[in-house]
Coordinates of C-alpha atoms in Angstrom, one line a residue:
M22 CA 54.5 11.7 0.9
N23 CA 52.4 11.4 -2.3
T24 CA 50.5 14.6 -2.9
Q25 CA 49.3 13.7 -6.4
P26 CA 45.5 13.3 -6.9
S27 CA 44.3 9.8 -7.2
V28 CA 43.7 8.4 -10.6
G29 CA 40.0 8.7 -11.6
A30 CA 39.2 11.4 -9.1
T31 CA 36.4 13.7 -10.2
A32 CA 35.5 17.2 -9.3
E33 CA 32.3 17.9 -7.3
P34 CA 29.4 18.9 -9.6
L35 CA 28.3 22.5 -9.3
L36 CA 24.7 23.4 -8.5
L37 CA 25.0 25.6 -11.6
D38 CA 25.5 22.4 -13.6
A39 CA 22.1 21.1 -12.4
A40 CA 20.3 24.4 -13.1
L41 CA 21.7 24.9 -16.6
P42 CA 24.0 22.1 -17.7
E43 CA 23.9 22.9 -21.4
F44 CA 24.5 26.5 -22.5
R45 CA 25.8 28.4 -25.5
F46 CA 26.9 31.7 -24.0
S47 CA 28.9 32.3 -20.8
R48 CA 31.1 34.6 -18.9
L49 CA 33.3 33.9 -15.8
E50 CA 35.2 36.4 -13.7
C51 CA 37.1 35.7 -10.4
A52 CA 38.8 37.5 -7.6
L53 CA 41.3 36.4 -4.9
I54 CA 40.1 37.9 -1.6
A55 CA 41.9 38.3 1.7
A56 CA 39.2 36.8 3.8
A57 CA 38.0 33.4 5.0
P58 CA 35.5 31.5 2.8
D59 CA 32.6 31.9 5.2
V60 CA 33.1 35.7 5.3
V61 CA 33.3 35.9 1.5
Y62 CA 30.2 33.8 1.1
G63 CA 28.3 35.9 3.5
A64 CA 29.3 39.1 1.6
A65 CA 28.3 37.5 -1.8
R66 CA 24.9 36.4 -0.4
D67 CA 24.3 39.9 1.0
L68 CA 25.3 41.7 -2.1
D69 CA 22.9 44.4 -3.2
M70 CA 23.4 44.8 -7.0
L71 CA 22.2 48.4 -6.8
S72 CA 25.1 49.3 -4.4
I73 CA 27.7 48.7 -7.1
H74 CA 29.1 51.9 -8.6
S75 CA 32.0 52.7 -10.9
P76 CA 32.1 55.0 -13.9
L77 CA 31.9 52.1 -16.4
F78 CA 29.4 50.2 -14.4
D79 CA 27.1 53.2 -14.1
V80 CA 27.3 53.8 -17.9
V81 CA 26.4 50.2 -18.6
M82 CA 23.4 50.3 -16.3
W83 CA 22.2 53.7 -17.6
A84 CA 22.4 52.4 -21.2
R85 CA 20.1 49.5 -20.3
G86 CA 17.4 52.1 -19.6
V87 CA 17.8 54.2 -22.8
P88 CA 15.0 52.5 -24.8
D89 CA 12.5 53.3 -22.1
R90 CA 13.7 56.8 -21.8
V91 CA 13.4 57.3 -25.6
R92 CA 9.8 56.1 -25.3
R93 CA 9.3 58.4 -22.3
R94 CA 8.5 55.4 -20.1
P95 CA 9.5 55.4 -16.5
V96 CA 12.6 53.3 -15.8
A97 CA 11.6 51.2 -12.8
T98 CA 14.3 51.0 -10.1
P99 CA 13.6 48.7 -7.2
P100 CA 14.7 49.7 -3.7
S101 CA 17.2 46.9 -3.7
M102 CA 18.4 43.9 -5.6
R103 CA 19.9 41.8 -2.8
V104 CA 20.8 38.2 -3.7
S105 CA 19.8 37.0 -0.2
D106 CA 16.2 38.3 -0.7
L107 CA 15.6 35.7 -3.5
F108 CA 16.6 32.8 -1.1
E109 CA 14.8 34.2 1.9
A110 CA 11.6 34.5 -0.1
A111 CA 12.0 30.9 -1.4
A112 CA 12.6 29.6 2.1
A113 CA 9.4 31.3 3.3
G114 CA 7.5 29.9 0.3
D115 CA 6.7 33.4 -0.9
Q116 CA 5.8 33.5 -4.6
G117 CA 4.0 36.8 -4.3
N118 CA 6.5 39.0 -6.0
L119 CA 5.8 38.0 -9.5
A120 CA 7.3 41.2 -10.9
Q121 CA 10.7 39.9 -9.8
P122 CA 12.0 37.6 -12.6
W123 CA 15.1 36.4 -10.8
V124 CA 14.5 33.3 -8.6
A125 CA 16.6 31.2 -6.3
L126 CA 17.9 28.0 -8.0
G127 CA 20.1 26.4 -5.4
E128 CA 22.4 27.0 -2.5
R129 CA 25.1 25.0 -0.8
A130 CA 25.7 27.1 2.3
G131 CA 29.2 28.6 2.6
R132 CA 30.1 27.3 -0.9
E133 CA 27.7 28.1 -3.8
I134 CA 24.7 30.2 -4.5
V135 CA 22.8 30.0 -7.8
F136 CA 20.0 32.2 -9.2
G137 CA 18.4 32.6 -12.6
A138 CA 15.8 34.3 -14.8
V139 CA 14.0 33.8 -18.2
G140 CA 13.6 36.7 -20.6
R141 CA 13.8 38.2 -24.1
V142 CA 16.7 40.4 -23.2
W143 CA 17.5 41.3 -26.9
K144 CA 14.4 43.4 -27.2
P145 CA 14.6 47.2 -26.7
T146 CA 12.6 46.8 -23.6
I147 CA 13.4 43.5 -21.9
E148 CA 10.4 41.1 -21.6
W149 CA 10.7 38.8 -18.6
R150 CA 8.9 35.5 -18.1
R151 CA 8.5 34.5 -14.4
V152 CA 9.5 30.9 -14.0
E153 CA 9.4 29.3 -10.6
P154 CA 12.5 27.5 -9.3
G155 CA 11.0 24.1 -9.6
D156 CA 10.1 24.7 -13.2
Y157 CA 13.3 26.4 -14.3
A158 CA 15.5 23.4 -15.3
G159 CA 12.7 21.9 -17.5
F160 CA 11.5 25.1 -19.0
A161 CA 11.6 24.8 -22.8
E162 CA 8.9 27.2 -24.2
P163 CA 10.2 28.5 -27.5
G164 CA 11.3 32.1 -27.8
W165 CA 13.2 32.7 -24.6
A166 CA 16.6 32.9 -23.1
K167 CA 17.3 31.1 -19.8
M168 CA 20.0 32.9 -17.8
A169 CA 21.6 31.4 -14.7
A170 CA 24.4 32.9 -12.5
A171 CA 26.4 31.6 -9.6
F172 CA 28.9 32.7 -6.9
V173 CA 31.2 29.9 -5.9
V174 CA 33.7 30.3 -3.0
H175 CA 36.9 28.2 -3.0
P176 CA 39.3 28.1 0.0
Y177 CA 42.8 29.5 -1.0
G178 CA 45.5 29.0 1.6
A179 CA 45.0 29.7 5.2
R180 CA 42.9 32.9 5.2
R181 CA 42.2 33.7 1.6
S182 CA 39.4 32.7 -0.8
L183 CA 38.9 32.5 -4.5
L184 CA 35.5 33.8 -5.6
T185 CA 34.1 33.0 -9.0
Y186 CA 31.1 34.7 -10.6
E187 CA 29.8 32.8 -13.6
T188 CA 26.8 33.5 -15.9
R189 CA 25.4 31.1 -18.4
T190 CA 22.7 31.5 -21.1
A191 CA 20.8 28.9 -23.1
C192 CA 18.0 29.7 -25.5
T193 CA 15.0 27.6 -26.1
D194 CA 15.0 27.5 -29.9
P195 CA 17.3 28.4 -32.9
V196 CA 15.6 31.7 -33.6
S197 CA 16.0 33.0 -30.1
T198 CA 19.6 31.6 -30.1
T199 CA 20.4 33.7 -33.1
R200 CA 18.8 36.8 -31.6
F201 CA 20.6 36.4 -28.4
G202 CA 23.8 35.8 -30.2
R203 CA 23.7 39.2 -31.9
Y204 CA 22.8 40.8 -28.6
W205 CA 25.6 39.0 -26.8
T206 CA 28.2 40.2 -29.3
L207 CA 27.3 43.8 -28.2
V208 CA 26.8 43.4 -24.5
S209 CA 29.4 40.7 -23.5
P210 CA 32.1 43.3 -22.6
G211 CA 29.5 45.2 -20.5
V212 CA 28.5 42.0 -18.7
G213 CA 32.2 41.6 -17.8
I214 CA 32.1 45.0 -16.3
V215 CA 29.1 44.2 -14.2
L216 CA 30.6 40.9 -13.0
R217 CA 33.9 42.5 -12.0
G218 CA 32.0 45.4 -10.3
A219 CA 30.1 42.8 -8.2
L220 CA 33.3 41.0 -7.3
R221 CA 34.9 44.3 -6.2
A222 CA 31.9 45.1 -4.0
I223 CA 32.0 41.7 -2.4
E224 CA 35.8 41.9 -1.9
A225 CA 35.5 45.3 -0.1
A226 CA 32.7 44.0 2.1
A227 CA 34.5 40.7 2.9
E228 CA 37.8 42.3 3.7
T229 CA 36.1 44.9 5.9
G230 CA 34.3 42.2 7.8
E231 CA 37.4 40.1 8.2
G232 CA 39.3 43.1 9.5
S233 CA 36.6 43.8 12.1
A234 CA 36.3 40.2 13.2

């Protein structure tokens, strides 16, 4: 029996490729999880970013608020940062939360979920630019960084899944690319910590859900 892939076979495009096909900066982490793909996908979709805790992760998140603390500005902390909220708001046609810079960019149910934001993250206090989902791919106003992230679930054997968490960033002009590049050199290790913390939280939720099914 021939198990070799056919000549000329191509991989299925990612929704992330449509949202941000060209990018300069990226980070990808993955985890092998002992749960079925639909369970893992549900856990990723329901992830609340504010529920992630580890000593290193908490230090990274605390450090992001230092500039505001130095200026004696309140560090705004929303009640939750749940991935599914972005998509439920989009499905309902709700664009009222303009203070939320992250928007839903695409979903392939059970397989892939993509979200993104536009900001000047290299500044001491991050400046966000709310860009609606339909305008995100074509947004090219100079001076900004376009950031997109995706969870993708791959079946792995009978009852396991491979979950990837990828972030990409593209800047809209050379000056912002240089500024973000300096920022990225400093924060890239911390971004890895955040991504791995998210994967661990999803793994724990998925394996708990699989065990109780």
